[in-house]
């Protein structure tokens, strides 16, 4: 017998996982073209009217925080810093009761300029993506010569009081897989928390290949050529990163082994795309349309019902190792990473 979704309370799935963390994509557009994410020519972007308005975004976040148990809100994209209303959205979310913790995942372009306003609006933390410290590699990898802007963005985030400032790095074989120790040295020297993320089959070009992916084990082996790592006694919790103390601490490094060390059993996330679709998982092949309901005049009760139903259907795991695995139609940049 199929168990129906709950009609009230927090977002929960049939495996008992409770949602606390909401990821909201503010745009599918981006000013970089990372090779593991997008083709050089970009993608067919969502049209303006398809995007949730600032008010619609805040309404959904308010619902999630007040009625559905969300305590963490992360804005992402595409590149969230290019959304014109970003500072106002952050301010409106920071004014919610109960106030969620608010973070941002960004490529760092423009962060130097925007960080003070974002901090003043209520942004707590930031994750900046940076895969290499070599300007020529950066230009090859992102197809834009902007390393200096990212480094300035990181410094600007610290200066504005955003804490912690984390760095997300993806290693690719033959491209930057020799750079793990240098990235860690850089992060430790500047007080940034570094986390490596295994490359996932979420690129628009569908070019991911397991055999060429740099695995968590390989990342750790690379780091151990320069550092002594011991498992962080603080453990992992619902956070996807497994963390290690570097040379006895207090510096740390994280590895998110999404593919080889999946953490689906502890996942506490829900996602809303820039066009208002709820996704239970990065790898979900189904979406639930909140924008259509919003614009048809649905009340909070109805929106909550749809959201609970969407999460109830979350699969147990991403199934990348399943021979029947199908990469989702939307790429990472359109889902919100
Ligand atoms: N543009 C922002 C940025 O780059 O941080 C936010 C969106 S981006 C999709 C979010 C994160 O996803 C980045 O850290 C990026 O490195 C990561 N990412 C993108 N494609 C990926 C892939 N195929 N596998 C693993 N991580 C990926
Ligand atoms: Fe843009 Fe982020 Fe994708 Fe790079 S990873 S192309 S910065 S959305």
CSV table of C-alpha atoms and ligand atoms in Angstrom, one decimal:
chain,number,residue,atom,x,y,z
A,1,UNK,CA,0.0,0.0,0.0
A,2,UNK,CA,1.3,3.4,-0.9
A,3,UNK,CA,1.7,5.7,2.1
A,4,UNK,CA,0.5,9.2,1.3
A,5,UNK,CA,2.6,12.3,2.1
A,6,UNK,CA,1.9,14.1,5.4
A,7,UNK,CA,-0.6,16.9,5.2
A,8,UNK,CA,1.1,19.2,7.7
A,9,UNK,CA,4.4,19.9,9.3
A,10,UNK,CA,8.0,19.9,8.0
A,11,UNK,CA,9.2,18.5,4.7
A,12,UNK,CA,10.1,14.8,5.1
A,13,UNK,CA,10.5,11.9,2.7
A,14,UNK,CA,9.3,8.3,3.0
A,15,UNK,CA,12.7,7.3,4.2
A,16,UNK,CA,12.5,9.6,7.2
A,17,UNK,CA,14.9,12.3,6.0
A,18,UNK,CA,13.9,15.7,7.2
A,19,UNK,CA,14.6,18.8,5.1
A,20,UNK,CA,16.4,21.7,6.8
A,21,UNK,CA,18.4,23.2,3.9
A,22,UNK,CA,16.8,25.1,1.0
A,23,UNK,CA,18.9,25.8,-2.2
A,24,UNK,CA,17.4,28.6,-4.3
A,25,UNK,CA,18.7,29.2,-7.8
A,26,UNK,CA,18.4,32.9,-8.7
A,27,UNK,CA,19.3,32.6,-12.4
A,28,UNK,CA,20.5,30.0,-14.8
A,29,UNK,CA,22.9,32.5,-16.5
A,30,UNK,CA,26.5,32.8,-15.8
A,31,UNK,CA,29.5,35.0,-16.7
A,32,UNK,CA,32.0,32.1,-16.7
A,33,UNK,CA,31.9,28.9,-18.8
A,34,UNK,CA,33.5,26.2,-16.7
A,35,UNK,CA,34.2,23.3,-18.9
A,36,UNK,CA,32.6,20.8,-16.5
A,37,UNK,CA,29.4,22.8,-16.3
A,38,UNK,CA,28.6,24.6,-19.6
A,39,UNK,CA,29.5,24.7,-23.3
A,40,UNK,CA,31.6,27.7,-24.6
A,41,UNK,CA,28.5,29.2,-26.3
A,42,UNK,CA,26.4,29.1,-23.1
A,43,UNK,CA,22.9,27.6,-23.0
A,44,UNK,CA,19.4,28.6,-24.1
A,45,UNK,CA,18.7,30.8,-21.0
A,46,UNK,CA,15.3,31.0,-19.4
A,47,UNK,CA,13.2,33.9,-20.6
A,48,UNK,CA,12.5,36.8,-18.2
A,49,UNK,CA,8.9,35.9,-17.5
A,50,UNK,CA,9.8,32.3,-16.7
A,51,UNK,CA,12.0,33.4,-13.8
A,52,UNK,CA,10.5,33.8,-10.4
A,53,UNK,CA,10.3,37.5,-9.4
A,54,UNK,CA,12.0,38.7,-6.3
A,55,UNK,CA,8.7,38.8,-4.5
A,56,UNK,CA,7.9,35.2,-5.6
A,57,UNK,CA,11.2,34.0,-4.3
A,58,UNK,CA,10.8,35.6,-0.9
A,59,UNK,CA,7.3,34.2,-0.7
A,60,UNK,CA,8.5,30.7,-1.2
A,61,UNK,CA,11.4,31.1,1.2
A,62,UNK,CA,9.0,32.5,3.8
A,63,UNK,CA,6.8,29.5,3.4
A,64,UNK,CA,9.7,27.1,3.7
A,65,UNK,CA,11.0,28.8,6.8
A,66,UNK,CA,7.7,29.5,8.6
A,67,UNK,CA,5.9,26.3,7.8
A,68,UNK,CA,8.2,23.7,6.4
A,69,UNK,CA,11.1,23.5,8.8
A,70,UNK,CA,13.8,25.1,6.7
A,71,UNK,CA,16.6,26.7,8.8
A,72,UNK,CA,19.3,27.2,6.1
A,73,UNK,CA,18.9,29.1,2.9
A,74,UNK,CA,21.5,29.1,0.2
A,75,UNK,CA,21.3,31.2,-2.9
A,76,UNK,CA,23.0,29.8,-6.0
A,77,UNK,CA,22.7,29.6,-9.8
A,78,UNK,CA,24.0,30.0,-12.5
A,79,UNK,CA,25.8,33.0,-11.0
A,80,UNK,CA,23.7,34.5,-8.3
A,81,UNK,CA,25.7,37.7,-8.1
A,82,UNK,CA,24.4,38.7,-11.6
A,83,UNK,CA,20.8,38.7,-10.3
A,84,UNK,CA,19.9,42.4,-10.0
A,85,UNK,CA,17.6,42.0,-6.9
A,86,UNK,CA,20.0,39.8,-4.9
A,87,UNK,CA,20.8,42.3,-2.1
A,88,UNK,CA,17.0,43.0,-1.6
A,89,UNK,CA,16.2,39.3,-1.6
A,90,UNK,CA,18.8,38.6,1.1
A,91,UNK,CA,17.5,41.5,3.2
A,92,UNK,CA,13.9,40.2,2.9
A,93,UNK,CA,15.0,36.7,3.9
A,94,UNK,CA,17.1,38.0,6.8
A,95,UNK,CA,14.0,39.7,8.1
A,96,UNK,CA,12.0,36.5,8.3
A,97,UNK,CA,11.0,35.0,11.7
A,98,UNK,CA,12.5,32.6,12.5
A,99,UNK,CA,15.6,34.0,10.8
A,100,UNK,CA,17.3,31.3,8.7
A,101,UNK,CA,21.1,31.2,8.2
A,102,UNK,CA,21.8,32.6,4.8
A,103,UNK,CA,24.6,31.7,2.4
A,104,UNK,CA,25.6,32.1,-1.2
A,105,UNK,CA,27.5,29.9,-3.7
A,106,UNK,CA,29.3,32.1,-6.2
A,107,UNK,CA,32.1,32.2,-8.7
A,108,UNK,CA,33.3,35.3,-7.0
A,109,UNK,CA,33.2,37.7,-9.9
A,110,UNK,CA,32.0,41.0,-8.5
A,111,UNK,CA,32.0,39.8,-4.9
A,112,UNK,CA,34.7,42.3,-4.0
A,113,UNK,CA,32.2,45.1,-4.8
A,114,UNK,CA,29.0,43.4,-3.5
A,115,UNK,CA,30.3,41.8,-0.3
A,116,UNK,CA,29.7,44.8,2.0
A,117,UNK,CA,26.1,45.3,0.8
A,118,UNK,CA,25.4,41.6,1.1
A,119,UNK,CA,26.8,41.4,4.6
A,120,UNK,CA,24.8,44.5,5.6
A,121,UNK,CA,21.7,42.9,4.1
A,122,UNK,CA,22.2,39.8,6.3
A,123,UNK,CA,24.3,37.3,4.3
A,124,UNK,CA,26.1,35.1,6.8
A,125,UNK,CA,28.5,32.9,4.7
A,126,UNK,CA,29.8,32.5,1.2
A,127,UNK,CA,31.3,29.6,-0.9
A,128,UNK,CA,33.5,30.7,-3.7
A,129,UNK,CA,34.3,28.3,-6.5
A,130,UNK,CA,38.0,28.3,-7.5
A,131,UNK,CA,39.7,25.3,-9.2
A,132,UNK,CA,43.1,26.7,-9.9
A,133,UNK,CA,45.6,29.4,-8.9
A,134,UNK,CA,47.2,29.5,-12.3
A,135,UNK,CA,45.9,32.3,-14.4
A,136,UNK,CA,46.4,30.5,-17.7
A,137,UNK,CA,44.7,27.4,-16.4
A,138,UNK,CA,41.9,29.4,-15.0
A,139,UNK,CA,41.3,31.0,-18.4
A,140,UNK,CA,41.3,27.5,-20.1
A,141,UNK,CA,39.1,26.0,-17.4
A,142,UNK,CA,36.5,28.8,-17.2
A,143,UNK,CA,37.0,30.2,-20.7
A,144,UNK,CA,37.4,33.7,-19.2
A,145,UNK,CA,40.6,35.4,-18.0
A,146,UNK,CA,39.2,36.4,-14.5
A,147,UNK,CA,41.4,34.8,-11.9
A,148,UNK,CA,42.3,38.1,-10.3
A,149,UNK,CA,38.7,39.0,-9.9
A,150,UNK,CA,38.0,35.8,-8.0
A,151,UNK,CA,40.9,36.3,-5.7
A,152,UNK,CA,39.8,39.9,-5.1
A,153,UNK,CA,36.3,38.6,-4.4
A,154,UNK,CA,37.6,36.1,-1.8
A,155,UNK,CA,39.6,38.9,0.0
A,156,UNK,CA,36.5,41.2,-0.2
A,157,UNK,CA,34.3,38.6,1.4
A,158,UNK,CA,36.7,38.2,4.4
A,159,UNK,CA,37.0,42.0,4.7
A,160,UNK,CA,33.2,42.4,4.8
A,161,UNK,CA,33.0,40.0,7.7
A,162,UNK,CA,31.4,37.0,5.9
A,163,UNK,CA,32.5,33.9,7.8
A,164,UNK,CA,33.6,31.3,7.2
A,165,UNK,CA,34.7,32.0,3.6
A,166,UNK,CA,34.8,28.6,1.9
A,167,UNK,CA,36.3,27.6,-1.4
A,168,UNK,CA,34.8,24.8,-3.6
A,169,UNK,CA,37.3,23.1,-6.0
A,170,UNK,CA,36.6,20.5,-8.7
A,171,UNK,CA,39.7,18.6,-9.9
A,172,UNK,CA,39.9,17.3,-13.4
A,173,UNK,CA,42.4,14.8,-14.6
A,174,UNK,CA,45.2,16.3,-16.7
A,175,UNK,CA,43.8,19.8,-16.1
A,176,UNK,CA,44.3,20.7,-12.4
A,177,UNK,CA,44.6,17.4,-10.6
A,178,UNK,CA,48.1,18.3,-9.5
A,179,UNK,CA,47.0,21.4,-7.7
A,180,UNK,CA,45.3,20.0,-4.5
A,181,UNK,CA,48.3,20.8,-2.2
A,182,UNK,CA,48.8,24.3,-3.7
A,183,UNK,CA,45.1,25.1,-3.3
A,184,UNK,CA,45.2,23.9,0.3
A,185,UNK,CA,48.3,25.9,1.1
A,186,UNK,CA,46.6,29.0,-0.3
A,187,UNK,CA,43.4,28.4,1.6
A,188,UNK,CA,45.2,27.9,4.9
A,189,UNK,CA,47.4,31.0,4.4
A,190,UNK,CA,44.2,33.2,3.9
A,191,UNK,CA,41.9,31.5,6.4
A,192,UNK,CA,39.6,30.1,3.8
A,193,UNK,CA,38.0,26.6,4.3
A,194,UNK,CA,38.7,24.5,1.3
A,195,UNK,CA,36.5,21.7,0.1
A,196,UNK,CA,37.0,19.5,-3.0
A,197,UNK,CA,34.0,18.2,-4.9
A,198,UNK,CA,34.0,15.2,-7.1
A,199,UNK,CA,32.9,16.0,-10.6
A,200,UNK,CA,29.3,14.8,-11.1
A,201,UNK,CA,27.4,13.9,-14.3
A,202,UNK,CA,25.5,17.2,-14.4
A,203,UNK,CA,27.3,19.0,-17.2
A,204,UNK,CA,25.2,20.4,-20.0
A,205,UNK,CA,27.3,18.6,-22.6
A,206,UNK,CA,26.8,15.1,-21.0
A,207,UNK,CA,30.5,14.6,-21.3
A,208,UNK,CA,31.1,13.2,-17.7
A,209,UNK,CA,32.9,9.9,-17.6
A,210,UNK,CA,33.4,8.0,-14.4
A,211,UNK,CA,36.8,6.6,-15.6
A,212,UNK,CA,38.3,10.1,-15.9
A,213,UNK,CA,36.7,11.5,-12.7
A,214,UNK,CA,39.2,12.4,-9.9
A,215,UNK,CA,38.0,10.4,-7.0
A,216,UNK,CA,37.9,11.4,-3.3
A,217,UNK,CA,40.6,8.8,-2.6
A,218,UNK,CA,42.8,10.3,-5.3
A,219,UNK,CA,42.2,13.8,-3.9
A,220,UNK,CA,43.2,12.7,-0.4
A,221,UNK,CA,46.3,10.9,-1.8
A,222,UNK,CA,47.3,14.1,-3.5
A,223,UNK,CA,46.8,16.2,-0.4
A,224,UNK,CA,48.8,13.7,1.7
A,225,UNK,CA,51.9,14.4,-0.5
A,226,UNK,CA,52.1,17.8,1.2
A,227,UNK,CA,50.1,17.4,4.5
A,228,UNK,CA,49.4,15.2,7.3
A,229,UNK,CA,45.6,14.5,7.5
A,230,UNK,CA,43.6,13.0,10.3
A,231,UNK,CA,39.8,12.6,10.3
A,232,UNK,CA,38.1,15.6,11.9
A,233,UNK,CA,36.8,14.5,15.3
A,234,UNK,CA,33.8,16.8,14.8
A,235,UNK,CA,32.5,14.3,12.2
A,236,UNK,CA,30.3,15.0,9.2
A,237,UNK,CA,26.6,15.4,10.3
A,238,UNK,CA,24.3,16.3,7.5
A,239,UNK,CA,27.1,18.3,5.8
A,240,UNK,CA,28.2,16.6,2.6
A,241,UNK,CA,31.9,17.2,3.2
A,242,UNK,CA,34.0,14.7,5.1
A,243,UNK,CA,36.6,16.9,6.8
A,244,UNK,CA,40.2,16.3,7.9
A,245,UNK,CA,42.4,18.2,10.3
A,246,UNK,CA,45.5,19.4,8.5
A,247,UNK,CA,48.9,18.9,10.2
A,248,UNK,CA,47.2,18.5,13.6
A,249,UNK,CA,44.7,21.4,13.1
A,250,UNK,CA,43.1,23.9,13.5
A,251,UNK,CA,43.2,24.1,9.7
A,252,UNK,CA,40.8,21.7,8.0
A,253,UNK,CA,40.1,20.5,4.5
A,254,UNK,CA,36.9,18.8,3.2
A,255,UNK,CA,36.2,16.4,0.5
A,256,UNK,CA,32.7,15.9,-1.0
A,257,UNK,CA,32.7,12.5,-2.5
A,258,UNK,CA,29.3,12.8,-4.1
A,259,UNK,CA,29.9,9.9,-6.5
A,260,UNK,CA,32.2,7.5,-4.6
A,261,UNK,CA,31.2,8.3,-1.0
A,262,UNK,CA,27.5,9.3,-1.4
A,263,UNK,CA,25.8,10.9,1.5
A,264,UNK,CA,22.2,10.5,0.3
A,265,UNK,CA,21.1,8.8,3.5
A,266,UNK,CA,21.8,12.0,5.5
A,267,UNK,CA,20.6,14.5,2.8
A,268,UNK,CA,18.6,17.3,4.3
A,269,UNK,CA,18.0,19.4,1.1
A,270,UNK,CA,15.3,20.7,-1.1
A,271,UNK,CA,15.9,22.8,-4.2
A,272,UNK,CA,13.9,25.5,-6.1
A,273,UNK,CA,15.1,26.3,-9.6
A,274,UNK,CA,15.1,29.9,-11.0
A,275,UNK,CA,11.8,29.1,-12.8
A,276,UNK,CA,10.1,27.9,-9.6
A,277,UNK,CA,10.3,24.1,-9.9
A,278,UNK,CA,10.9,22.1,-6.7
A,279,UNK,CA,13.5,19.3,-7.0
A,280,UNK,CA,14.0,16.7,-4.3
A,281,UNK,CA,17.5,16.0,-5.4
A,282,UNK,CA,20.2,17.3,-7.8
A,283,UNK,CA,19.7,14.1,-9.7
A,284,UNK,CA,15.9,14.0,-9.7
A,285,UNK,CA,14.3,13.5,-13.0
A,286,UNK,CA,11.0,14.9,-11.8
A,287,UNK,CA,10.1,18.4,-10.8
A,288,UNK,CA,7.1,20.0,-9.2
A,289,UNK,CA,5.8,23.3,-10.5
A,290,UNK,CA,5.4,25.9,-7.8
A,291,UNK,CA,5.5,28.9,-10.1
A,292,UNK,CA,2.4,27.8,-12.0
A,293,UNK,CA,0.6,27.3,-8.8
A,294,UNK,CA,1.8,30.7,-7.4
A,295,UNK,CA,0.7,32.5,-10.5
A,296,UNK,CA,-2.7,30.8,-10.5
A,297,UNK,CA,-3.3,32.2,-7.1
A,298,UNK,CA,-2.5,29.2,-4.8
A,299,UNK,CA,-2.5,30.0,-1.1
A,300,UNK,CA,0.3,28.9,1.2
A,301,UNK,CA,-1.6,25.8,2.2
A,302,UNK,CA,-1.7,24.6,-1.4
A,303,UNK,CA,1.9,25.5,-2.1
A,304,UNK,CA,3.0,23.6,1.1
A,305,UNK,CA,0.9,20.6,0.0
A,306,UNK,CA,2.7,20.5,-3.4
A,307,UNK,CA,6.1,20.9,-1.7
A,308,UNK,CA,5.5,18.2,0.8
A,309,UNK,CA,4.3,15.8,-2.0
A,310,UNK,CA,7.4,16.6,-4.1
A,311,UNK,CA,9.8,15.8,-1.2
A,312,UNK,CA,7.8,12.7,-0.1
A,313,UNK,CA,8.7,11.2,-3.5
A,314,UNK,CA,12.5,11.7,-3.1
A,315,UNK,CA,14.5,8.7,-4.1
A,316,UNK,CA,16.7,6.9,-1.6
A,317,UNK,CA,19.9,7.7,-3.5
A,318,UNK,CA,21.2,9.3,-6.7
A,319,UNK,CA,21.7,5.9,-8.4
A,320,UNK,CA,24.8,7.0,-10.5
A,321,UNK,CA,26.1,3.5,-10.2
A,322,UNK,CA,22.9,2.0,-11.4
A,323,UNK,CA,23.2,0.8,-15.0
A,324,UNK,CA,19.8,2.4,-15.6
A,325,UNK,CA,21.0,5.8,-14.3
A,326,UNK,CA,19.8,8.7,-16.4
A,327,UNK,CA,21.4,12.1,-16.1
A,328,UNK,CA,18.8,14.8,-15.4
A,329,UNK,CA,17.7,16.9,-18.4
A,330,UNK,CA,18.7,20.1,-16.6
A,331,UNK,CA,22.4,20.8,-16.1
A,332,UNK,CA,23.8,21.9,-12.8
A,333,UNK,CA,23.8,25.6,-13.8
A,334,UNK,CA,20.0,25.4,-14.3
A,335,UNK,CA,19.3,23.4,-11.2
A,336,UNK,CA,21.4,25.4,-8.8
A,337,UNK,CA,24.5,23.7,-7.5
B,1,LIG,N1,28.2,29.9,-10.4
B,1,LIG,C1,28.3,29.6,-9.0
B,1,LIG,C2,29.6,28.9,-8.7
B,1,LIG,O1,30.3,28.5,-9.6
B,1,LIG,O2,29.9,28.7,-7.5
B,1,LIG,C3,27.2,28.8,-8.4
B,1,LIG,C4,26.6,27.7,-9.3
B,1,LIG,S1,27.7,26.4,-9.6
B,1,LIG,C5,26.7,25.3,-10.6
B,1,LIG,C6,27.8,25.6,-8.0
B,1,LIG,C7,29.0,24.7,-7.8
B,1,LIG,O3,28.8,23.6,-8.6
B,1,LIG,C8,30.3,25.2,-8.1
B,1,LIG,O4,31.2,25.0,-7.0
B,1,LIG,C9,30.8,24.4,-9.2
B,1,LIG,O5,32.2,24.2,-9.2
B,1,LIG,C10,30.0,23.1,-9.0
B,1,LIG,N2,29.8,22.3,-10.2
B,1,LIG,C11,29.4,22.7,-11.4
B,1,LIG,N3,29.3,21.6,-12.3
B,1,LIG,C12,29.7,20.6,-11.6
B,1,LIG,C13,29.9,19.2,-11.9
B,1,LIG,N4,29.6,18.7,-13.1
B,1,LIG,N5,30.4,18.4,-10.9
B,1,LIG,C14,30.7,18.9,-9.7
B,1,LIG,N6,30.5,20.2,-9.3
B,1,LIG,C15,30.1,21.0,-10.3
B,2,LIG,FE1,29.1,29.4,-14.0
B,2,LIG,FE2,29.3,28.2,-11.7
B,2,LIG,FE3,28.8,26.7,-13.9
B,2,LIG,FE4,31.2,27.8,-13.6
B,2,LIG,S1,30.3,26.3,-12.3
B,2,LIG,S2,29.9,27.9,-15.5
B,2,LIG,S3,30.8,29.7,-12.5
B,2,LIG,S4,27.5,28.2,-13.0
